[in-house]
């Protein structure tokens, strides 16, 4: 349309020239006005066209800039994403390494604790063995001391008596005194020997008799009859208050050793015309042997079941090392039992098993 208008505008200029040559001023003025109007119209259209082209160019430029910006942003985002991937990979690798290190340290710590525990257990075992060796060493010294006292004395007395008999230097009364004293010494030596032999037998046969049961009432009566000669000398009355139906998980021979030693000890330290009582406390499951003798002080009560017991004399000057009580303690310990001693409310001592 703009091209047609240009052709028309050229035609109007040609017509205007003709009007000028013919001096048709009126028609020429009208033609000139028409040319001006058409020129303005063509100018507006060209301007609008130019504005449109500029607008298109501007929008295109903006779109290009936006595309470039988007490309640049996308490129930067891709770079950032790539960097983030690298950082994430490094973090994951570091976490894996750290986790492996922590796990390794944990394993090392567990192994170290286990090793320390094994070392502690071995040290405890060694310490326990050392204590046991020390105990056995001291016990051996005690045994040799007892043997040298309770066996050597009767042998020397017997030698002296035999020598005096050979020399015929003793009368009947002196011989009777010597033989009575020698009989007492031999009885003491026999008891020590029985305790040592019984203890050795227990050490060898603990496992075989661990589940045996015994009748404490009958055993108390049996031991009382065996000790009757000694109780008669002091006119001591033995009371057996243990229930006849009672049965306890302890080998009968072990209970015999325990009752024999406790009764012998009670007789030794009891006064004449007194009582020794066998009892049972059902509520606390305790066997008890009570006497009404001279009793013991606190220091002796704490040491009677150890190898540190000192020799002491009974109410009738009976001698002894108290070795039987220590053997009782050791035997009961082997059978997971205990024995304690305390002062009687009136006088004497109470042994509780």
Coordinates of C-alpha atoms in Angstrom, one line a residue:
X1 CA 0.0 0.0 0.0
X2 CA 2.9 2.4 0.7
X3 CA 4.3 1.7 -2.7
X4 CA 0.9 2.5 -4.4
X5 CA 0.8 5.8 -2.5
X6 CA 4.3 6.7 -3.6
X7 CA 3.3 6.1 -7.2
X8 CA 0.2 8.2 -6.7
X9 CA 2.3 10.9 -5.0
X10 CA 4.6 11.0 -8.1
X11 CA 1.6 11.3 -10.3
X12 CA 0.3 14.2 -8.3
X13 CA 3.7 16.0 -8.7
X14 CA 3.5 15.5 -12.4
X15 CA 0.0 16.9 -12.4
X16 CA 1.2 19.9 -10.3
X17 CA 3.9 20.6 -12.8
X18 CA 1.3 20.6 -15.6
X19 CA -0.9 23.0 -13.7
X20 CA 2.0 25.3 -13.2
X21 CA 2.8 25.4 -16.9
X22 CA -0.8 26.0 -17.7
X23 CA -1.1 28.5 -14.8
X24 CA -4.0 26.8 -13.3
X25 CA -3.2 28.0 -9.9
X26 CA -6.4 27.0 -8.2
X27 CA -6.2 23.4 -9.3
X28 CA -2.4 23.5 -8.6
X29 CA -3.1 24.6 -5.0
X30 CA -5.6 21.9 -4.5
X31 CA -3.2 19.4 -5.9
X32 CA -0.4 20.7 -3.7
X33 CA -2.6 20.4 -0.7
X34 CA -3.4 16.8 -1.7
X35 CA 0.3 16.2 -2.1
X36 CA 1.0 17.6 1.4
X37 CA -1.8 15.5 2.9
X38 CA -0.5 12.4 1.2
X39 CA 3.0 13.2 2.2
X40 CA 2.0 13.5 5.8
X41 CA 0.1 10.3 5.5
X42 CA 3.0 8.5 4.0
X43 CA 5.3 10.0 6.7
X44 CA 3.0 8.7 9.5
X45 CA 2.9 5.3 8.0
X46 CA 6.7 5.3 7.5
X47 CA 7.1 6.5 11.1
X48 CA 4.7 3.8 12.4
X49 CA 6.5 1.3 10.3
X50 CA 9.8 2.4 11.6
X51 CA 8.5 2.4 15.2
X52 CA 7.2 -1.1 14.6
X53 CA 10.5 -2.2 13.2
X54 CA 12.4 -0.6 16.1
X55 CA 10.0 -2.2 18.5
X56 CA 10.5 -5.6 16.9
X57 CA 14.2 -5.0 16.9
X58 CA 14.1 -3.9 20.6
X59 CA 12.0 -6.9 21.6
X60 CA 14.2 -9.2 19.6
X61 CA 17.3 -7.6 21.3
X62 CA 15.6 -8.0 24.7
X63 CA 14.8 -11.6 23.9
X64 CA 18.3 -12.2 22.7
X65 CA 19.7 -10.6 25.9
X66 CA 17.3 -12.7 28.0
X67 CA 18.4 -15.8 26.1
X68 CA 22.0 -14.9 26.6
X69 CA 21.3 -14.1 30.3
X70 CA 19.5 -17.4 30.6
X71 CA 22.3 -19.2 28.9
X72 CA 24.8 -17.5 31.2
X73 CA 22.6 -18.3 34.3
X74 CA 22.2 -21.9 33.1
X75 CA 26.0 -22.1 32.6
X76 CA 26.6 -20.7 36.0
X77 CA 24.0 -23.0 37.5
X78 CA 25.7 -25.9 35.8
X79 CA 29.0 -24.8 37.1
X80 CA 27.5 -24.4 40.6
X81 CA 25.8 -27.8 40.3
X82 CA 29.1 -29.3 39.2
X83 CA 30.9 -27.7 42.1
X84 CA 28.2 -28.9 44.5
X85 CA 28.5 -32.4 43.1
X86 CA 32.3 -32.3 43.6
X87 CA 31.8 -30.9 47.2
X88 CA 29.1 -33.6 47.9
X89 CA 31.4 -36.3 46.6
X90 CA 34.2 -35.0 48.8
X91 CA 31.8 -34.9 51.8
X92 CA 30.5 -38.4 51.1
X93 CA 34.1 -39.7 50.7
X94 CA 35.1 -37.9 53.9
X95 CA 32.1 -39.3 55.8
X96 CA 33.0 -42.8 54.5
X97 CA 36.6 -42.4 55.6
X98 CA 35.5 -41.0 58.9
X99 CA 33.0 -43.8 59.5
X100 CA 35.6 -46.4 58.6
X101 CA 38.1 -44.7 61.0
X102 CA 35.5 -44.5 63.8
X103 CA 34.6 -48.2 63.2
X104 CA 38.3 -49.1 63.3
X105 CA 38.8 -47.1 66.5
X106 CA 35.7 -48.8 67.9
X107 CA 37.1 -52.2 67.1
X108 CA 40.5 -51.3 68.5
X109 CA 38.8 -50.0 71.6
X110 CA 36.7 -53.1 72.0
X111 CA 39.8 -55.3 71.4
X112 CA 41.8 -53.2 73.9
X113 CA 39.0 -53.4 76.5
X114 CA 38.8 -57.2 75.9
X115 CA 42.6 -57.5 76.2
X116 CA 42.6 -55.4 79.4
X117 CA 39.8 -57.5 80.8
X118 CA 41.7 -60.7 80.0
X119 CA 44.8 -59.2 81.6
X120 CA 42.8 -58.2 84.7
X121 CA 41.3 -61.7 84.9
X122 CA 44.7 -63.2 84.6
X123 CA 46.1 -60.8 87.2
X124 CA 43.2 -61.8 89.5
X125 CA 43.9 -65.4 88.9
X126 CA 47.6 -64.9 89.6
X127 CA 46.8 -62.9 92.7
X128 CA 44.3 -65.6 93.8
X129 CA 46.9 -68.3 93.2
X130 CA 49.6 -66.3 95.0
X131 CA 47.2 -65.9 98.0
X132 CA 46.4 -69.6 97.9
X133 CA 50.2 -70.4 97.7
X134 CA 50.8 -68.0 100.7
X135 CA 47.9 -69.7 102.6
X136 CA 49.3 -73.1 101.9
X137 CA 52.7 -72.1 102.9
X138 CA 51.5 -70.7 106.2
X139 CA 49.4 -73.8 106.6
X140 CA 52.4 -76.0 106.1
X141 CA 54.2 -74.1 108.7
X142 CA 51.2 -74.5 111.0
X143 CA 51.0 -78.2 110.3
X144 CA 54.7 -78.7 111.0
X145 CA 54.3 -76.7 114.2
X146 CA 51.4 -78.8 115.3
X147 CA 53.1 -82.1 114.4
X148 CA 56.3 -81.1 116.2
X149 CA 54.2 -80.2 119.3
X150 CA 51.5 -82.9 119.4
X151 CA 53.6 -85.8 118.0
X152 CA 57.0 -85.0 119.3
X153 CA 55.8 -84.5 122.9
X154 CA 54.2 -88.0 123.3
X155 CA 57.2 -89.7 121.6
X156 CA 59.6 -88.0 124.0
X157 CA 57.4 -88.8 127.0
X158 CA 57.1 -92.4 125.8
X159 CA 60.9 -92.7 125.5
X160 CA 61.4 -91.2 129.0
X161 CA 58.8 -93.6 130.4
X162 CA 60.4 -96.6 128.7
X163 CA 63.9 -95.6 129.9
X164 CA 62.6 -95.2 133.5
X165 CA 60.9 -98.6 133.3
X166 CA 64.1 -100.1 132.1
X167 CA 66.0 -98.5 134.9
X168 CA 63.2 -99.4 137.4
X169 CA 63.4 -95.9 138.8
X170 CA 59.7 -95.4 139.1
X171 CA 57.2 -96.8 141.7
X172 CA 53.7 -97.8 140.8
X173 CA 52.1 -94.5 141.6
X174 CA 54.6 -92.6 139.4
X175 CA 54.1 -95.1 136.6
X176 CA 50.3 -94.5 136.8
X177 CA 50.8 -90.7 136.7
X178 CA 53.2 -91.0 133.7
X179 CA 50.9 -93.4 131.8
X180 CA 47.8 -91.2 132.4
X181 CA 49.6 -88.1 131.1
X182 CA 51.1 -90.1 128.2
X183 CA 47.6 -91.5 127.4
X184 CA 46.2 -88.0 127.2
X185 CA 49.1 -86.8 124.9
X186 CA 48.6 -89.8 122.6
X187 CA 44.9 -89.1 122.5
X188 CA 45.7 -85.6 121.5
X189 CA 48.1 -86.8 118.8
X190 CA 45.6 -89.3 117.5
X191 CA 43.0 -86.5 117.1
X192 CA 45.4 -84.4 115.2
X193 CA 46.3 -87.3 113.0
X194 CA 42.7 -88.0 112.3
X195 CA 42.0 -84.4 111.4
X196 CA 45.0 -84.3 109.0
X197 CA 43.9 -87.5 107.4
X198 CA 40.3 -86.5 107.2
X199 CA 41.2 -83.2 105.7
X200 CA 43.5 -84.8 103.1
X201 CA 40.6 -87.2 102.2
X202 CA 38.2 -84.3 101.8
X203 CA 40.7 -82.5 99.5
X204 CA 40.7 -85.5 97.2
X205 CA 37.0 -86.5 97.3
X206 CA 35.1 -83.3 97.4
X207 CA 33.4 -83.7 94.0
X208 CA 32.3 -87.3 94.7
X209 CA 30.4 -86.4 97.8
X210 CA 29.1 -83.0 96.9
X211 CA 25.5 -84.1 96.6
X212 CA 25.3 -86.4 99.7
X213 CA 22.8 -85.9 102.5
X214 CA 23.3 -86.6 106.2
X215 CA 21.2 -87.0 109.3
X216 CA 22.6 -84.4 111.8
X217 CA 20.6 -85.8 114.8
X218 CA 22.0 -89.3 114.5
X219 CA 25.6 -88.0 113.8
X220 CA 25.4 -85.7 116.9
X221 CA 24.4 -88.7 119.0
X222 CA 27.2 -90.8 117.5
X223 CA 29.9 -88.2 118.2
X224 CA 28.5 -87.7 121.7
X225 CA 28.9 -91.4 122.5
X226 CA 32.4 -91.4 121.1
X227 CA 33.4 -88.5 123.4
X228 CA 31.6 -89.9 126.5
X229 CA 34.9 -90.8 128.2
X230 CA 35.9 -87.1 128.1
X231 CA 32.5 -85.7 129.0
X232 CA 32.4 -88.1 132.0
X233 CA 35.7 -86.7 133.4
X234 CA 34.1 -83.2 133.7
X235 CA 30.6 -84.5 134.2
X236 CA 29.4 -82.6 131.2
X237 CA 25.8 -83.2 130.0
X238 CA 25.3 -83.2 126.2
X239 CA 21.8 -82.2 124.9
X240 CA 20.8 -83.0 121.3
X241 CA 18.0 -80.7 120.3
X242 CA 18.4 -81.2 116.5
X243 CA 15.1 -82.4 114.9
X244 CA 15.2 -86.1 114.2
X245 CA 13.6 -85.7 110.8
X246 CA 16.2 -83.1 109.6
X247 CA 18.3 -84.0 106.6
X248 CA 21.0 -81.6 105.2
X249 CA 23.0 -81.6 101.9
X250 CA 26.4 -82.4 103.4
X251 CA 28.3 -85.7 103.3
X252 CA 27.9 -87.6 106.6
X253 CA 31.6 -88.1 107.1
X254 CA 32.2 -84.4 106.7
X255 CA 29.5 -83.6 109.3
X256 CA 31.2 -86.2 111.6
X257 CA 34.5 -84.4 111.3
X258 CA 32.8 -81.0 112.0
X259 CA 30.8 -82.2 115.0
X260 CA 33.8 -84.2 116.5
X261 CA 36.1 -81.1 116.4
X262 CA 33.4 -78.7 117.7
X263 CA 32.4 -81.1 120.5
X264 CA 36.1 -81.7 121.4
X265 CA 36.7 -78.0 121.5
X266 CA 33.6 -77.4 123.6
X267 CA 34.6 -80.2 126.1
X268 CA 38.1 -78.7 126.4
X269 CA 36.9 -75.2 127.3
X270 CA 33.8 -76.2 129.4
X271 CA 33.6 -76.2 133.1
X272 CA 32.7 -79.3 135.2
X273 CA 29.0 -80.0 135.6
X274 CA 28.0 -77.9 132.6
X275 CA 26.1 -78.5 129.4
X276 CA 26.9 -78.7 125.7
X277 CA 23.9 -78.3 123.3
X278 CA 23.4 -79.3 119.7
X279 CA 20.6 -77.2 118.1
X280 CA 19.1 -76.3 114.7
X281 CA 17.7 -72.9 113.7
X282 CA 15.1 -73.7 111.0
X283 CA 14.5 -70.1 110.0
X284 CA 18.1 -69.4 109.2
X285 CA 19.1 -73.0 108.4
X286 CA 21.8 -73.1 111.0
X287 CA 23.3 -75.9 113.0
X288 CA 24.7 -74.7 116.3
X289 CA 26.9 -76.1 119.0
X290 CA 26.7 -74.2 122.3
X291 CA 28.9 -74.6 125.4
X292 CA 29.0 -72.9 128.8
X293 CA 32.7 -72.7 129.1
X294 CA 35.3 -69.9 129.5
X295 CA 34.3 -68.2 126.2
X296 CA 36.6 -66.1 124.0
X297 CA 37.4 -62.5 123.6
X298 CA 36.9 -60.5 120.4
X299 CA 40.4 -60.9 119.1
X300 CA 40.3 -64.7 119.5
X301 CA 36.8 -64.9 117.9
X302 CA 38.3 -63.2 114.8
X303 CA 41.3 -65.5 114.6
X304 CA 40.0 -69.0 115.6
X305 CA 39.4 -70.0 111.9
X306 CA 42.8 -68.9 110.7
X307 CA 46.2 -70.3 110.8
X308 CA 47.2 -67.6 113.3
X309 CA 45.5 -69.2 116.3
X310 CA 47.9 -69.5 119.3
X311 CA 48.0 -72.5 121.7
X312 CA 45.7 -72.3 124.6
X313 CA 44.8 -74.5 127.7
X314 CA 41.4 -75.9 128.5
X315 CA 39.7 -75.7 131.9
X316 CA 41.5 -78.9 132.9
X317 CA 44.8 -77.7 131.5
X318 CA 44.2 -79.6 128.2
X319 CA 46.7 -78.4 125.6
X320 CA 46.2 -77.9 121.9
X321 CA 46.8 -75.5 119.0
X322 CA 43.2 -75.0 117.9
X323 CA 44.1 -76.7 114.6
X324 CA 40.9 -78.7 114.5
X325 CA 38.7 -75.5 114.2
X326 CA 40.8 -74.3 111.2
X327 CA 40.4 -77.7 109.5
X328 CA 36.6 -77.4 110.1
X329 CA 36.6 -74.0 108.5
X330 CA 38.6 -75.3 105.5
X331 CA 36.4 -78.4 105.1
X332 CA 33.2 -76.4 105.2
X333 CA 34.5 -73.9 102.8
X334 CA 35.3 -76.7 100.3
X335 CA 31.6 -77.6 100.5
X336 CA 30.4 -74.0 100.1
X337 CA 29.3 -73.7 103.7
X338 CA 30.4 -71.3 106.5
X339 CA 31.1 -71.4 110.2
X340 CA 31.0 -68.5 112.6
X341 CA 31.6 -68.2 116.4
X342 CA 30.2 -65.8 118.9
X343 CA 29.9 -65.4 122.6
X344 CA 27.0 -67.1 124.4
X345 CA 24.6 -64.8 126.3
X346 CA 25.5 -66.4 129.6
X347 CA 29.0 -67.8 129.2
X348 CA 30.9 -69.9 126.7
X349 CA 30.8 -69.9 122.9
X350 CA 28.2 -70.6 120.1
X351 CA 29.4 -72.1 116.8
X352 CA 27.0 -71.7 113.9
X353 CA 27.2 -73.7 110.7

